[in-house]
PDB file of C-alpha atoms in Angstrom:
ATOM      1  CA  MET A  29     107.030 -30.612 102.377  1.00 45.00           C
ATOM      2  CA  THR A  30     109.379 -28.742  99.989  1.00 51.00           C
ATOM      3  CA  GLU A  31     110.237 -25.599 102.332  1.00 71.00           C
ATOM      4  CA  LEU A  32     110.117 -25.664 106.112  1.00 76.00           C
ATOM      5  CA  PRO A  33     108.971 -22.804 108.119  1.00 85.00           C
ATOM      6  CA  GLU A  34     111.147 -20.960 110.829  1.00 92.00           C
ATOM      7  CA  PRO A  35     110.824 -23.415 113.857  1.00 94.00           C
ATOM      8  CA  SER A  36     108.467 -22.289 116.459  1.00 96.00           C
ATOM      9  CA  GLY A  37     110.345 -23.789 119.306  1.00 96.00           C
ATOM     10  CA  ARG A  38     107.295 -25.749 120.182  1.00 98.00           C
ATOM     11  CA  ALA A  39     106.652 -29.519 120.056  1.00 98.00           C
ATOM     12  CA  ALA A  40     103.568 -31.500 119.798  1.00 98.00           C
ATOM     13  CA  LEU A  41     102.195 -35.048 119.998  1.00 98.00           C
ATOM     14  CA  ILE A  42      99.409 -36.096 118.067  1.00 98.00           C
ATOM     15  CA  THR A  43      97.706 -39.442 118.003  1.00 98.00           C
ATOM     16  CA  GLY A  44      96.176 -41.189 115.143  1.00 97.00           C
ATOM     17  CA  ALA A  45      98.049 -38.914 112.790  1.00 97.00           C
ATOM     18  CA  SER A  46      99.099 -40.934 109.751  1.00 96.00           C
ATOM     19  CA  ARG A  47      95.933 -39.866 107.860  1.00 95.00           C
ATOM     20  CA  GLY A  48      92.736 -38.212 108.116  1.00 95.00           C
ATOM     21  CA  ILE A  49      92.095 -35.587 110.490  1.00 97.00           C
ATOM     22  CA  GLY A  50      95.058 -36.380 112.423  1.00 97.00           C
ATOM     23  CA  TYR A  51      97.356 -35.671 109.523  1.00 97.00           C
ATOM     24  CA  GLY A  52      95.453 -32.617 108.810  1.00 97.00           C
ATOM     25  CA  ILE A  53      96.334 -31.283 112.333  1.00 98.00           C
ATOM     26  CA  ALA A  54      99.883 -32.366 111.984  1.00 98.00           C
ATOM     27  CA  GLU A  55     100.188 -30.691 108.909  1.00 98.00           C
ATOM     28  CA  ALA A  56      98.877 -27.364 110.314  1.00 98.00           C
ATOM     29  CA  LEU A  57     101.336 -27.506 113.344  1.00 98.00           C
ATOM     30  CA  VAL A  58     104.254 -28.317 111.151  1.00 98.00           C
ATOM     31  CA  ALA A  59     103.246 -25.578 108.615  1.00 97.00           C
ATOM     32  CA  ARG A  60     103.764 -23.134 111.662  1.00 97.00           C
ATOM     33  CA  GLY A  61     107.000 -24.304 112.649  1.00 98.00           C
ATOM     34  CA  ASP A  62     106.282 -26.824 115.523  1.00 98.00           C
ATOM     35  CA  ARG A  63     108.148 -30.215 115.698  1.00 98.00           C
ATOM     36  CA  VAL A  64     105.785 -32.998 115.892  1.00 98.00           C
ATOM     37  CA  CYS A  65     105.454 -36.617 116.924  1.00 98.00           C
ATOM     38  CA  ILE A  66     102.475 -38.564 115.288  1.00 98.00           C
ATOM     39  CA  THR A  67     101.286 -42.000 116.233  1.00 98.00           C
ATOM     40  CA  GLY A  68      99.165 -44.603 114.605  1.00 97.00           C
ATOM     41  CA  ARG A  69      98.965 -48.408 114.355  1.00 96.00           C
ATOM     42  CA  GLY A  70     100.770 -48.831 110.915  1.00 96.00           C
ATOM     43  CA  GLU A  71     104.376 -48.209 110.581  1.00 97.00           C
ATOM     44  CA  ASP A  72     104.308 -48.168 106.945  1.00 97.00           C
ATOM     45  CA  ALA A  73     101.467 -45.451 106.984  1.00 97.00           C
ATOM     46  CA  LEU A  74     103.506 -43.497 109.439  1.00 98.00           C
ATOM     47  CA  LYS A  75     106.727 -43.570 107.540  1.00 98.00           C
ATOM     48  CA  GLU A  76     104.767 -42.175 104.420  1.00 98.00           C
ATOM     49  CA  ALA A  77     103.479 -39.580 106.741  1.00 98.00           C
ATOM     50  CA  VAL A  78     106.686 -38.680 108.008  1.00 98.00           C
ATOM     51  CA  GLU A  79     108.230 -38.312 104.595  1.00 98.00           C
ATOM     52  CA  ARG A  80     105.379 -36.036 103.286  1.00 97.00           C
ATOM     53  CA  LEU A  81     105.540 -33.665 106.505  1.00 98.00           C
ATOM     54  CA  GLY A  82     109.181 -33.499 106.546  1.00 97.00           C
ATOM     55  CA  SER A  83     111.471 -36.035 108.645  1.00 96.00           C
ATOM     56  CA  GLU A  84     113.466 -32.952 109.741  1.00 96.00           C
ATOM     57  CA  ARG A  85     110.767 -31.806 112.011  1.00 97.00           C
ATOM     58  CA  VAL A  86     108.529 -34.870 112.390  1.00 98.00           C
ATOM     59  CA  ILE A  87     109.003 -38.378 114.132  1.00 98.00           C
ATOM     60  CA  ALA A  88     106.647 -41.357 114.497  1.00 98.00           C
ATOM     61  CA  VAL A  89     105.805 -44.063 117.134  1.00 98.00           C
ATOM     62  CA  ALA A  90     103.605 -47.079 116.002  1.00 98.00           C
ATOM     63  CA  GLY A  91     101.414 -48.530 118.615  1.00 98.00           C
ATOM     64  CA  LYS A  92      97.712 -48.993 119.943  1.00 96.00           C
ATOM     65  CA  ALA A  93      96.465 -45.689 121.460  1.00 95.00           C
ATOM     66  CA  HIS A  94      94.929 -47.556 124.251  1.00 95.00           C
ATOM     67  CA  ASP A  95      98.085 -49.520 125.338  1.00 97.00           C
ATOM     68  CA  PRO A  96      99.764 -47.730 128.244  1.00 97.00           C
ATOM     69  CA  VAL A  97     103.124 -48.973 127.130  1.00 98.00           C
ATOM     70  CA  HIS A  98     102.685 -47.107 123.826  1.00 98.00           C
ATOM     71  CA  GLN A  99     101.511 -44.201 125.594  1.00 98.00           C
ATOM     72  CA  ALA A 100     104.525 -43.950 127.821  1.00 98.00           C
ATOM     73  CA  GLU A 101     106.887 -44.496 124.755  1.00 98.00           C
ATOM     74  CA  ALA A 102     105.328 -41.831 122.705  1.00 98.00           C
ATOM     75  CA  VAL A 103     105.902 -39.236 125.323  1.00 98.00           C
ATOM     76  CA  GLU A 104     109.494 -40.539 126.056  1.00 98.00           C
ATOM     77  CA  ARG A 105     110.162 -40.511 122.619  1.00 98.00           C
ATOM     78  CA  THR A 106     108.787 -37.082 121.864  1.00 98.00           C
ATOM     79  CA  MET A 107     110.750 -35.712 124.934  1.00 98.00           C
ATOM     80  CA  ALA A 108     114.035 -37.641 123.757  1.00 98.00           C
ATOM     81  CA  ALA A 109     113.681 -36.149 120.378  1.00 98.00           C
ATOM     82  CA  PHE A 110     112.469 -32.266 121.093  1.00 98.00           C
ATOM     83  CA  GLY A 111     113.092 -31.982 124.810  1.00 98.00           C
ATOM     84  CA  ARG A 112     109.748 -30.845 125.261  1.00 98.00           C
ATOM     85  CA  VAL A 113     105.833 -31.744 124.610  1.00 98.00           C
ATOM     86  CA  ASP A 114     103.917 -28.245 124.682  1.00 98.00           C
ATOM     87  CA  TYR A 115     100.680 -29.818 122.881  1.00 98.00           C
ATOM     88  CA  LEU A 116      98.868 -32.985 123.103  1.00 98.00           C
ATOM     89  CA  VAL A 117      96.298 -33.622 120.525  1.00 98.00           C
ATOM     90  CA  ASN A 118      94.071 -36.771 121.374  1.00 98.00           C
ATOM     91  CA  ASN A 119      92.827 -37.686 117.889  1.00 98.00           C
ATOM     92  CA  ALA A 120      92.881 -41.520 118.050  1.00 97.00           C
ATOM     93  CA  GLY A 121      89.362 -43.098 118.142  1.00 95.00           C
ATOM     94  CA  THR A 122      87.495 -46.336 117.046  1.00 95.00           C
ATOM     95  CA  ASN A 123      84.004 -47.056 116.169  1.00 91.00           C
ATOM     96  CA  PRO A 124      83.846 -50.509 115.549  1.00 90.00           C
ATOM     97  CA  VAL A 125      80.094 -51.248 115.594  1.00 89.00           C
ATOM     98  CA  PHE A 126      76.899 -50.043 114.025  1.00 91.00           C
ATOM     99  CA  GLY A 127      73.541 -50.702 115.822  1.00 93.00           C
ATOM    100  CA  PRO A 128      71.403 -50.132 118.720  1.00 95.00           C
ATOM    101  CA  LEU A 129      72.968 -49.957 122.245  1.00 96.00           C
ATOM    102  CA  ALA A 130      70.175 -52.446 123.402  1.00 95.00           C
ATOM    103  CA  ASP A 131      72.228 -55.292 121.225  1.00 93.00           C
ATOM    104  CA  LEU A 132      75.761 -53.801 121.971  1.00 95.00           C
ATOM    105  CA  ASP A 133      78.288 -56.563 123.059  1.00 96.00           C
ATOM    106  CA  LEU A 134      79.696 -54.885 126.213  1.00 96.00           C
ATOM    107  CA  GLY A 135      83.124 -56.109 125.252  1.00 96.00           C
ATOM    108  CA  VAL A 136      82.861 -53.851 122.337  1.00 96.00           C
ATOM    109  CA  ALA A 137      81.695 -51.083 124.399  1.00 96.00           C
ATOM    110  CA  ARG A 138      84.709 -51.482 126.732  1.00 96.00           C
ATOM    111  CA  LYS A 139      86.982 -51.307 123.750  1.00 96.00           C
ATOM    112  CA  VAL A 140      85.275 -48.005 122.289  1.00 97.00           C
ATOM    113  CA  PHE A 141      85.971 -46.281 125.715  1.00 97.00           C
ATOM    114  CA  GLU A 142      89.485 -47.820 126.055  1.00 97.00           C
ATOM    115  CA  THR A 143      90.490 -46.160 122.814  1.00 97.00           C
ATOM    116  CA  ASN A 144      88.180 -43.017 122.689  1.00 98.00           C
ATOM    117  CA  VAL A 145      88.066 -42.012 126.514  1.00 98.00           C
ATOM    118  CA  ILE A 146      90.939 -43.692 128.730  1.00 98.00           C
ATOM    119  CA  SER A 147      93.627 -43.323 126.081  1.00 98.00           C
ATOM    120  CA  ALA A 148      93.208 -39.707 126.106  1.00 98.00           C
ATOM    121  CA  LEU A 149      93.233 -39.491 130.089  1.00 98.00           C
ATOM    122  CA  GLY A 150      96.563 -41.677 129.843  1.00 98.00           C
ATOM    123  CA  LEU A 151      98.299 -39.409 127.572  1.00 98.00           C
ATOM    124  CA  ALA A 152      97.065 -36.269 129.413  1.00 98.00           C
ATOM    125  CA  GLN A 153      98.643 -37.862 132.566  1.00 98.00           C
ATOM    126  CA  GLN A 154     101.828 -38.533 130.734  1.00 98.00           C
ATOM    127  CA  THR A 155     102.361 -35.263 129.325  1.00 98.00           C
ATOM    128  CA  TRP A 156     101.388 -33.578 132.373  1.00 98.00           C
ATOM    129  CA  HIS A 157     103.927 -35.129 134.271  1.00 98.00           C
ATOM    130  CA  ALA A 158     106.691 -35.116 131.561  1.00 98.00           C
ATOM    131  CA  TRP A 159     106.589 -31.499 130.553  1.00 98.00           C
ATOM    132  CA  GLN A 160     103.197 -29.417 131.075  1.00 98.00           C
ATOM    133  CA  LYS A 161     102.988 -29.643 134.679  1.00 98.00           C
ATOM    134  CA  ASP A 162     106.089 -27.535 135.073  1.00 98.00           C
ATOM    135  CA  ASN A 163     106.127 -25.704 131.836  1.00 98.00           C
ATOM    136  CA  GLY A 164     102.694 -25.277 130.721  1.00 98.00           C
ATOM    137  CA  GLY A 165     101.043 -25.991 127.324  1.00 98.00           C
ATOM    138  CA  ALA A 166      97.607 -26.982 125.807  1.00 98.00           C
ATOM    139  CA  ILE A 167      95.507 -30.266 125.221  1.00 99.00           C
ATOM    140  CA  VAL A 168      93.033 -30.540 122.517  1.00 99.00           C
ATOM    141  CA  ASN A 169      90.745 -33.685 122.602  1.00 98.00           C
ATOM    142  CA  ILE A 170      88.897 -34.402 119.308  1.00 98.00           C
ATOM    143  CA  ALA A 171      85.466 -35.275 120.217  1.00 98.00           C
ATOM    144  CA  SER A 172      82.544 -35.444 117.722  1.00 97.00           C
ATOM    145  CA  VAL A 173      79.025 -33.801 117.242  1.00 96.00           C
ATOM    146  CA  ALA A 174      77.843 -37.344 118.145  1.00 95.00           C
ATOM    147  CA  GLY A 175      78.737 -36.607 121.643  1.00 97.00           C
ATOM    148  CA  LEU A 176      76.299 -33.575 121.653  1.00 97.00           C
ATOM    149  CA  ALA A 177      73.233 -35.287 120.924  1.00 94.00           C
ATOM    150  CA  PRO A 178      71.585 -38.509 120.401  1.00 93.00           C
ATOM    151  CA  SER A 179      73.260 -40.590 117.252  1.00 89.00           C
ATOM    152  CA  PRO A 180      71.449 -43.536 115.976  1.00 89.00           C
ATOM    153  CA  PHE A 181      73.031 -46.742 115.403  1.00 91.00           C
ATOM    154  CA  ILE A 182      76.618 -45.200 116.563  1.00 93.00           C
ATOM    155  CA  GLY A 183      75.480 -44.669 119.976  1.00 95.00           C
ATOM    156  CA  ALA A 184      78.594 -46.109 121.886  1.00 96.00           C
ATOM    157  CA  TYR A 185      80.902 -43.978 119.918  1.00 96.00           C
ATOM    158  CA  GLY A 186      78.388 -41.067 120.848  1.00 97.00           C
ATOM    159  CA  VAL A 187      78.634 -41.961 124.522  1.00 97.00           C
ATOM    160  CA  SER A 188      82.387 -42.456 124.606  1.00 98.00           C
ATOM    161  CA  LYS A 189      82.607 -38.652 122.648  1.00 98.00           C
ATOM    162  CA  ALA A 190      80.100 -37.394 125.417  1.00 98.00           C
ATOM    163  CA  ALA A 191      82.773 -38.739 127.965  1.00 98.00           C
ATOM    164  CA  LEU A 192      85.505 -37.092 126.297  1.00 98.00           C
ATOM    165  CA  ILE A 193      83.797 -33.734 126.221  1.00 98.00           C
ATOM    166  CA  ASN A 194      83.453 -34.103 130.007  1.00 98.00           C
ATOM    167  CA  LEU A 195      87.017 -35.275 130.641  1.00 98.00           C
ATOM    168  CA  THR A 196      87.990 -32.166 128.739  1.00 98.00           C
ATOM    169  CA  GLN A 197      86.046 -29.798 131.263  1.00 98.00           C
ATOM    170  CA  GLN A 198      87.406 -31.740 134.347  1.00 98.00           C
ATOM    171  CA  LEU A 199      91.169 -31.637 133.084  1.00 98.00           C
ATOM    172  CA  ALA A 200      90.710 -28.004 132.140  1.00 98.00           C
ATOM    173  CA  HIS A 201      89.673 -27.197 135.791  1.00 98.00           C
ATOM    174  CA  GLU A 202      92.418 -29.393 137.140  1.00 98.00           C
ATOM    175  CA  PHE A 203      95.257 -28.486 135.024  1.00 98.00           C
ATOM    176  CA  ALA A 204      94.559 -24.699 135.268  1.00 98.00           C
ATOM    177  CA  PRO A 205      96.269 -22.259 135.024  1.00 98.00           C
ATOM    178  CA  ARG A 206      99.282 -24.026 133.632  1.00 97.00           C
ATOM    179  CA  VAL A 207      97.661 -26.144 130.782  1.00 98.00           C
ATOM    180  CA  ARG A 208      94.494 -25.256 128.849  1.00 98.00           C
ATOM    181  CA  VAL A 209      92.303 -28.053 127.758  1.00 99.00           C
ATOM    182  CA  ASN A 210      89.662 -27.869 124.955  1.00 99.00           C
ATOM    183  CA  ALA A 211      87.870 -30.128 122.432  1.00 98.00           C
ATOM    184  CA  ILE A 212      86.785 -29.968 118.930  1.00 98.00           C
ATOM    185  CA  ALA A 213      83.634 -31.816 117.941  1.00 98.00           C
ATOM    186  CA  PRO A 214      83.485 -32.212 114.167  1.00 97.00           C
ATOM    187  CA  ALA A 215      80.370 -33.250 112.170  1.00 95.00           C
ATOM    188  CA  VAL A 216      81.234 -35.442 109.129  1.00 92.00           C
ATOM    189  CA  VAL A 217      84.790 -34.940 107.855  1.00 93.00           C
ATOM    190  CA  LYS A 218      85.769 -36.507 104.512  1.00 89.00           C
ATOM    191  CA  THR A 219      88.321 -39.229 105.744  1.00 83.00           C
ATOM    192  CA  LYS A 220      88.619 -43.128 105.397  1.00 78.00           C
ATOM    193  CA  PHE A 221      87.300 -43.311 108.902  1.00 71.00           C
ATOM    194  CA  ALA A 222      84.016 -41.711 108.038  1.00 66.00           C
ATOM    195  CA  ARG A 223      83.422 -42.809 104.633  1.00 67.00           C
ATOM    196  CA  ALA A 224      80.608 -45.089 105.337  1.00 66.00           C
ATOM    197  CA  LEU A 225      78.520 -41.877 106.362  1.00 65.00           C
ATOM    198  CA  TYR A 226      79.068 -40.423 102.805  1.00 64.00           C
ATOM    199  CA  GLU A 227      80.574 -42.757 100.336  1.00 69.00           C
ATOM    200  CA  GLY A 228      78.202 -42.654  97.057  1.00 62.00           C
ATOM    201  CA  ARG A 229      76.051 -40.249  98.355  1.00 75.00           C
ATOM    202  CA  GLU A 230      78.174 -37.265  99.220  1.00 76.00           C
ATOM    203  CA  GLU A 231      75.997 -34.753  97.561  1.00 86.00           C
ATOM    204  CA  GLU A 232      73.050 -35.956  99.461  1.00 83.00           C
ATOM    205  CA  ALA A 233      75.011 -35.932 102.614  1.00 82.00           C
ATOM    206  CA  ALA A 234      76.432 -32.273 101.982  1.00 89.00           C
ATOM    207  CA  ALA A 235      72.834 -30.859 101.589  1.00 89.00           C
ATOM    208  CA  ALA A 236      72.039 -31.369 105.198  1.00 88.00           C
ATOM    209  CA  TYR A 237      74.859 -28.508 106.041  1.00 92.00           C
ATOM    210  CA  PRO A 238      74.038 -24.978 105.524  1.00 95.00           C
ATOM    211  CA  LEU A 239      77.574 -24.240 104.338  1.00 96.00           C
ATOM    212  CA  GLY A 240      76.981 -27.022 101.400  1.00 94.00           C
ATOM    213  CA  ARG A 241      80.041 -29.264 102.104  1.00 93.00           C
ATOM    214  CA  LEU A 242      81.136 -31.890 104.112  1.00 94.00           C
ATOM    215  CA  GLY A 243      84.356 -31.135 106.258  1.00 93.00           C
ATOM    216  CA  VAL A 244      87.793 -31.935 105.334  1.00 95.00           C
ATOM    217  CA  PRO A 245      90.806 -32.553 107.705  1.00 96.00           C
ATOM    218  CA  SER A 246      92.437 -29.152 107.249  1.00 97.00           C
ATOM    219  CA  ASP A 247      89.181 -27.637 108.677  1.00 97.00           C
ATOM    220  CA  VAL A 248      90.332 -29.321 112.020  1.00 98.00           C
ATOM    221  CA  GLY A 249      93.875 -28.600 111.543  1.00 98.00           C
ATOM    222  CA  GLY A 250      93.051 -24.875 111.526  1.00 98.00           C
ATOM    223  CA  ALA A 251      90.934 -25.138 114.530  1.00 98.00           C
ATOM    224  CA  ALA A 252      93.635 -27.268 116.421  1.00 98.00           C
ATOM    225  CA  ALA A 253      96.234 -24.775 115.325  1.00 98.00           C
ATOM    226  CA  PHE A 254      94.259 -21.940 116.973  1.00 98.00           C
ATOM    227  CA  LEU A 255      93.487 -23.818 120.037  1.00 98.00           C
ATOM    228  CA  THR A 256      97.193 -24.644 120.659  1.00 98.00           C
ATOM    229  CA  SER A 257      98.266 -20.896 119.737  1.00 98.00           C
ATOM    230  CA  GLY A 258      98.722 -17.745 121.936  1.00 97.00           C
ATOM    231  CA  GLN A 259      95.507 -16.542 120.156  1.00 98.00           C
ATOM    232  CA  SER A 260      93.588 -18.754 122.534  1.00 98.00           C
ATOM    233  CA  ASP A 261      95.265 -17.988 125.723  1.00 98.00           C
ATOM    234  CA  TRP A 262      91.906 -17.053 127.541  1.00 98.00           C
ATOM    235  CA  ILE A 263      90.039 -20.239 126.295  1.00 98.00           C
ATOM    236  CA  THR A 264      90.028 -23.485 128.190  1.00 98.00           C
ATOM    237  CA  GLY A 265      87.391 -26.177 128.982  1.00 98.00           C
ATOM    238  CA  GLN A 266      85.460 -25.529 125.880  1.00 98.00           C
ATOM    239  CA  THR A 267      84.286 -27.475 123.020  1.00 98.00           C
ATOM    240  CA  LEU A 268      84.493 -26.194 119.526  1.00 98.00           C
ATOM    241  CA  VAL A 269      81.940 -27.497 117.068  1.00 98.00           C
ATOM    242  CA  LEU A 270      82.770 -27.716 113.389  1.00 97.00           C
ATOM    243  CA  ASP A 271      79.546 -28.748 111.921  1.00 96.00           C
ATOM    244  CA  GLY A 272      79.160 -26.464 108.653  1.00 96.00           C
ATOM    245  CA  GLY A 273      76.122 -25.216 110.370  1.00 96.00           C
ATOM    246  CA  MET A 274      74.490 -28.446 110.720  1.00 92.00           C
ATOM    247  CA  PHE A 275      72.881 -27.789 114.070  1.00 92.00           C
ATOM    248  CA  LEU A 276      71.292 -24.826 112.593  1.00 92.00           C
ATOM    249  CA  ASN A 277      68.989 -27.250 111.157  1.00 88.00           C
ATOM    250  CA  ALA A 278      67.912 -28.657 114.424  1.00 75.00           C
ATOM    251  CA  GLY A 279      64.214 -28.807 114.911  1.00 56.00           C
ATOM    252  CA  VAL A 280      63.521 -28.089 110.921  1.00 45.00           C
ATOM    253  CA  GLY A 281      61.231 -29.951 109.173  1.00 43.00           C
TER     254      GLY A 281
END
């Protein structure tokens, strides 16, 4: 980033943000003046992301999202660097298996839930006690349209995202009125994580969307910026669907 905006005085923690959707969210928040801590598994990828985003406003903490020690470190480092953690964006996720639930290894299912659901709860607890309980803020959980309807062959992922949507509602009720908690449920976004769903057939995949294209990380970044802004002060417990109109086609054909 060549020119930094005026500082907003706010700080955010974004998980899984060295690339893809998480990076797009970090980019949107830095662009409005927030200071940001990003997390991810790869130190080199995080370092490159910090350099692109602007090291004056961004720090990184490497680790696995489901590791409680890493969660605590991420919150502690954010507080140490910025003195606050107004916004938490739970973006880290995994989808390591493709196939029917009938044959799913239960160990894999546990891994999916640890990363996609339990880590989000753990980080919400950490930020609540570190800052938000007394000072307020907002949490955004990155869910998926897979959590809103049956998702053949990625059922474990879909079930975990459905759980994350319900977790969003539970936390929104419990943390009100100090902290707003919402979710974003994207359809296919052009990232390395989702490339198996469109690589080599992007035009065909995009044809299923009334808006004629797949999502890009900045689409989710804009939505997350809105849900962590004063413009959404009367919104909590909601799931914002970003699907390019895909659900308009439900039942068609």
